[in-house]
Short mmCIF file of C-alpha atoms in Angstrom, two decimals:
data_model
loop_
_atom_site.label_atom_id
_atom_site.label_comp_id
_atom_site.label_asym_id
_atom_site.label_seq_id
_atom_site.Cartn_x
_atom_site.Cartn_y
_atom_site.Cartn_z
CA GLU X 1 1.96 80.73 -6.98
CA THR X 2 1.25 81.24 -10.71
CA GLY X 3 3.40 83.82 -12.30
CA VAL X 4 -0.49 85.36 -13.80
CA THR X 5 -2.96 86.76 -11.26
CA GLN X 6 -5.85 87.49 -12.38
CA THR X 7 -9.05 88.75 -10.59
CA PRO X 8 -11.37 88.50 -10.19
CA ARG X 9 -12.20 85.23 -10.21
CA HIS X 10 -15.74 85.15 -10.94
CA LEU X 11 -17.77 88.18 -11.75
CA VAL X 12 -21.07 88.41 -11.91
CA MET X 13 -22.39 91.74 -13.35
CA GLY X 14 -26.24 93.05 -14.86
CA MET X 15 -25.96 94.29 -18.56
CA THR X 16 -25.44 98.19 -17.38
CA ASN X 17 -22.56 98.05 -15.28
CA LYS X 18 -19.30 98.81 -15.44
CA LYS X 19 -16.83 96.41 -13.87
CA SER X 20 -13.12 95.56 -14.64
CA LEU X 21 -10.41 92.29 -15.58
CA LYS X 22 -7.59 92.89 -13.97
CA CYS X 23 -4.58 91.25 -14.96
CA GLU X 24 -0.48 90.81 -12.99
CA GLN X 25 2.11 89.01 -14.40
CA HIS X 26 5.50 88.23 -12.31
CA LEU X 27 7.19 86.78 -14.97
CA GLY X 28 9.16 89.49 -16.00
CA HIS X 29 7.55 88.84 -19.51
CA ASN X 30 6.97 91.98 -22.22
CA ALA X 31 4.37 90.93 -24.06
CA MET X 32 0.60 90.56 -22.56
CA TYR X 33 -2.53 88.82 -23.55
CA TRP X 34 -6.57 88.85 -23.44
CA TYR X 35 -8.30 86.00 -24.54
CA LYS X 36 -12.34 84.92 -24.60
CA GLN X 37 -13.16 81.53 -24.24
CA SER X 38 -16.92 80.78 -24.42
CA ALA X 39 -18.22 77.43 -23.97
CA LYS X 40 -17.54 74.87 -27.08
CA LYS X 41 -15.42 77.10 -29.20
CA PRO X 42 -11.31 77.78 -29.04
CA LEU X 43 -9.70 80.37 -27.36
CA GLU X 44 -10.44 83.72 -28.97
CA LEU X 45 -7.43 86.08 -29.13
CA MET X 46 -8.87 89.86 -28.07
CA PHE X 47 -5.76 92.20 -27.30
CA VAL X 48 -2.02 91.94 -27.27
CA TYR X 49 0.12 94.43 -25.98
CA ASN X 50 3.75 94.66 -26.57
CA PHE X 51 5.92 97.04 -23.78
CA LYS X 52 2.51 98.53 -23.01
CA GLU X 53 1.77 99.47 -26.72
CA GLN X 54 -1.22 97.79 -28.45
CA THR X 55 -0.31 95.66 -31.67
CA GLU X 56 -3.35 93.69 -32.21
CA ASN X 57 -7.17 94.29 -31.91
CA ASN X 58 -8.40 91.56 -33.07
CA SER X 59 -12.33 93.11 -33.86
CA VAL X 60 -13.78 93.27 -30.29
CA PRO X 61 -16.67 95.66 -29.49
CA SER X 62 -15.87 98.62 -28.18
CA ARG X 63 -17.77 97.83 -24.79
CA PHE X 64 -14.57 95.79 -24.05
CA SER X 65 -11.86 98.74 -23.52
CA PRO X 66 -8.00 97.34 -22.49
CA GLU X 67 -5.34 99.57 -20.31
CA CYS X 68 -2.00 98.74 -20.04
CA PRO X 69 -0.42 100.62 -17.53
CA ASN X 70 3.06 98.77 -17.45
CA SER X 71 4.01 95.76 -18.87
CA SER X 72 3.33 93.87 -15.67
CA HIS X 73 -0.32 95.07 -15.52
CA LEU X 74 -3.60 94.87 -17.94
CA PHE X 75 -6.65 95.69 -17.39
CA LEU X 76 -10.08 94.86 -19.39
CA HIS X 77 -12.83 97.35 -18.24
CA LEU X 78 -16.28 96.18 -19.10
CA HIS X 79 -19.58 98.29 -19.93
CA THR X 80 -22.60 98.05 -21.06
CA LEU X 81 -21.58 94.08 -21.76
CA GLN X 82 -24.55 91.48 -23.45
CA PRO X 83 -25.36 87.74 -22.30
CA GLU X 84 -23.32 86.50 -25.16
CA ASP X 85 -20.34 87.92 -22.91
CA SER X 86 -20.68 85.94 -20.79
CA ALA X 87 -17.83 83.59 -20.83
CA LEU X 88 -14.22 82.67 -19.16
CA TYR X 89 -11.67 85.52 -20.06
CA LEU X 90 -7.68 84.61 -19.38
CA CYS X 91 -4.64 87.07 -19.32
CA ALA X 92 -1.60 85.31 -20.72
CA SER X 93 1.34 86.84 -20.59
CA SER X 94 5.00 85.41 -22.83
CA GLN X 95 8.72 87.25 -23.04
CA THR X 96 7.76 89.28 -26.26
CA VAL X 97 5.85 89.14 -29.43
CA GLY X 98 7.93 89.68 -31.87
CA ASP X 99 10.61 87.53 -31.66
CA GLY X 100 10.69 83.59 -30.34
CA SER X 101 8.53 81.59 -31.65
CA ASN X 102 9.54 78.65 -28.71
CA GLN X 103 8.32 81.14 -26.01
CA PRO X 104 5.47 79.67 -24.51
CA GLN X 105 2.45 81.87 -23.14
CA HIS X 106 1.94 81.76 -19.49
CA PHE X 107 -1.63 81.82 -18.52
CA GLY X 108 -3.33 83.34 -15.36
CA ASP X 109 -6.71 80.98 -13.92
CA GLY X 110 -9.49 83.63 -15.52
CA THR X 111 -11.82 85.28 -14.88
CA ARG X 112 -15.44 83.82 -15.23
CA LEU X 113 -18.24 86.46 -16.45
CA SER X 114 -22.08 86.16 -16.34
CA ILE X 115 -23.77 88.69 -17.71
CA LEU X 116 -27.46 88.90 -16.57
CA ALA C 1 -10.38 77.24 -42.99
CA GLN C 2 -9.08 75.71 -39.47
CA LYS C 3 -5.54 76.29 -38.38
CA ILE C 4 -5.68 73.44 -35.78
CA THR C 5 -8.17 71.10 -36.16
CA GLN C 6 -8.33 68.14 -32.78
CA THR C 7 -11.09 66.08 -34.20
CA GLN C 8 -11.52 64.50 -31.24
CA PRO C 9 -14.08 66.21 -29.03
CA GLY C 10 -13.59 63.69 -25.63
CA MET C 11 -11.15 60.86 -25.05
CA PHE C 12 -11.24 58.05 -22.20
CA VAL C 13 -8.05 56.50 -21.26
CA GLN C 14 -7.70 53.76 -18.19
CA GLU C 15 -5.18 54.79 -15.04
CA LYS C 16 -1.48 54.06 -16.28
CA GLU C 17 -2.34 53.60 -19.76
CA ALA C 18 -0.60 55.73 -22.89
CA VAL C 19 -2.73 57.83 -24.98
CA THR C 20 -2.78 60.11 -28.13
CA LEU C 21 -4.34 63.50 -28.63
CA ASP C 22 -4.63 64.25 -32.01
CA CYS C 23 -3.50 67.48 -34.04
CA THR C 24 -3.47 68.58 -37.46
CA TYR C 25 -2.37 72.10 -38.66
CA ASP C 26 -2.65 74.17 -41.23
CA THR C 27 0.50 76.61 -42.63
CA SER C 28 1.97 77.62 -45.34
CA ASP C 29 4.85 79.57 -43.30
CA GLN C 30 8.51 77.52 -43.05
CA SER C 31 9.02 78.50 -39.68
CA TYR C 32 6.20 78.15 -36.86
CA GLY C 33 5.99 76.51 -33.34
CA LEU C 34 3.06 73.69 -32.18
CA PHE C 35 2.03 74.20 -28.14
CA TRP C 36 0.20 72.44 -26.40
CA TYR C 37 -1.87 72.93 -22.82
CA LYS C 38 -3.49 71.42 -20.62
CA GLN C 39 -6.91 73.41 -19.37
CA PRO C 40 -8.02 71.90 -15.92
CA SER C 41 -11.91 72.27 -14.30
CA SER C 42 -10.33 75.36 -12.77
CA GLY C 43 -9.77 77.04 -15.79
CA GLU C 44 -5.68 77.76 -15.61
CA MET C 45 -4.16 77.13 -19.03
CA ILE C 46 -0.85 74.89 -18.58
CA PHE C 47 1.91 74.63 -21.03
CA LEU C 48 3.16 71.37 -21.34
CA ILE C 49 5.31 71.29 -24.73
CA TYR C 50 6.62 72.64 -27.68
CA GLN C 51 7.30 71.66 -31.09
CA GLY C 52 9.42 74.47 -33.40
CA SER C 53 8.96 73.77 -36.87
CA TYR C 54 12.71 72.94 -37.88
CA ASP C 55 13.43 70.86 -34.64
CA GLU C 56 15.00 67.34 -36.15
CA GLN C 57 13.42 65.21 -32.78
CA ASN C 58 10.41 64.86 -31.67
CA ALA C 59 10.17 66.68 -28.17
CA THR C 60 9.72 65.54 -24.96
CA GLU C 61 9.20 66.71 -21.63
CA GLY C 62 8.51 63.74 -18.64
CA ARG C 63 5.42 62.04 -19.36
CA TYR C 64 4.55 64.01 -22.43
CA SER C 65 5.45 63.36 -26.23
CA LEU C 66 4.69 65.27 -29.28
CA ASN C 67 4.46 63.20 -31.91
CA PHE C 68 5.87 65.75 -34.58
CA GLN C 69 5.29 64.60 -38.55
CA LYS C 70 5.71 67.51 -40.79
CA ALA C 71 5.17 65.91 -43.84
CA ARG C 72 1.51 65.03 -42.40
CA LYS C 73 1.51 68.09 -40.72
CA SER C 74 0.17 66.49 -37.89
CA ALA C 75 1.29 67.47 -34.06
CA ASN C 76 -0.18 64.90 -31.69
CA LEU C 77 0.51 64.64 -28.06
CA VAL C 78 1.10 61.09 -26.29
CA ILE C 79 0.55 60.95 -22.37
CA SER C 80 2.47 57.90 -21.06
CA ALA C 81 1.64 56.37 -17.60
CA SER C 82 -1.69 58.11 -17.37
CA GLN C 83 -3.17 59.69 -13.77
CA LEU C 84 -6.22 60.25 -12.39
CA GLY C 85 -4.98 64.36 -12.10
CA ASP C 86 -4.26 64.58 -15.71
CA SER C 87 -8.21 64.63 -16.78
CA ALA C 88 -8.28 68.35 -18.59
CA MET C 89 -9.17 69.56 -21.45
CA TYR C 90 -6.19 69.95 -23.89
CA PHE C 91 -5.43 72.03 -26.67
CA CYS C 92 -3.78 72.26 -29.42
CA ALA C 93 -1.91 75.69 -30.38
CA MET C 94 0.32 77.21 -33.29
CA ARG C 95 2.24 80.15 -33.76
CA GLU C 96 3.03 81.15 -37.20
CA GLY C 97 6.41 82.55 -38.22
CA HIS C 98 4.65 85.62 -39.89
CA GLY C 99 3.12 88.70 -38.37
CA SER C 100 3.56 91.70 -35.87
CA ALA C 101 1.04 89.62 -33.72
CA ARG C 102 2.93 86.05 -33.78
CA GLN C 103 -0.36 85.23 -32.02
CA LEU C 104 -1.24 81.87 -31.01
CA THR C 105 -4.32 80.02 -32.67
CA PHE C 106 -5.83 77.27 -30.73
CA GLY C 107 -7.59 74.42 -31.05
CA SER C 108 -11.04 73.20 -30.00
CA GLY C 109 -9.79 71.20 -27.38
CA THR C 110 -10.02 67.97 -26.65
CA GLN C 111 -11.16 66.47 -23.33
CA LEU C 112 -9.99 63.98 -21.73
CA THR C 113 -10.54 61.30 -18.83
CA VAL C 114 -8.51 59.63 -16.98
CA LEU C 115 -10.73 56.09 -15.64
CA PRO C 116 -9.43 54.56 -12.74
#
């Protein structure tokens, strides 16, 4: 059983739809992350949360809205997306953000998003 | 400038042979960490191995070892006795010692195919 669970695994939506991606970690970690992985491009960090507080927003368009109600759950709310937003969205968690450079991030299986 | 460079978009290896996946990095920090992840076609990013910048010995984890050459700023992954299940994308990543986010920066990946 994976320590980081993402739902749904696949999502197809129109540009005017509103949907949310969900991530849950069962590892007791305090930091959570959203990444975007487009075809033939390196992973792009989108958001970082540490102890429920957003510590990083990598110039992500406002049509992506993250929410972190507690250290175990992370959401990505989607609204009025564009075709170029089609990608694999990966959630990750780690023990903390500030210290411990040797702590790996543990990833979920991702949500494969397609925008029609 | 790219912080993580993986120059091999694709690699082939015969089953049971060893293979080396290249990774070079660029940082001015003295303290940093290097990670390798495996991503099968299912999408999940699986942490494989970690090397700290102050570690004097090369990291090893089972069939995975990291050939760390600090002066050359390279951190190549060596997979010994390749198995068919090793076929996947492999990403090198770095966490630098500065900044509040201590985010991971990923390379563009190498697609490894193990041939029977």
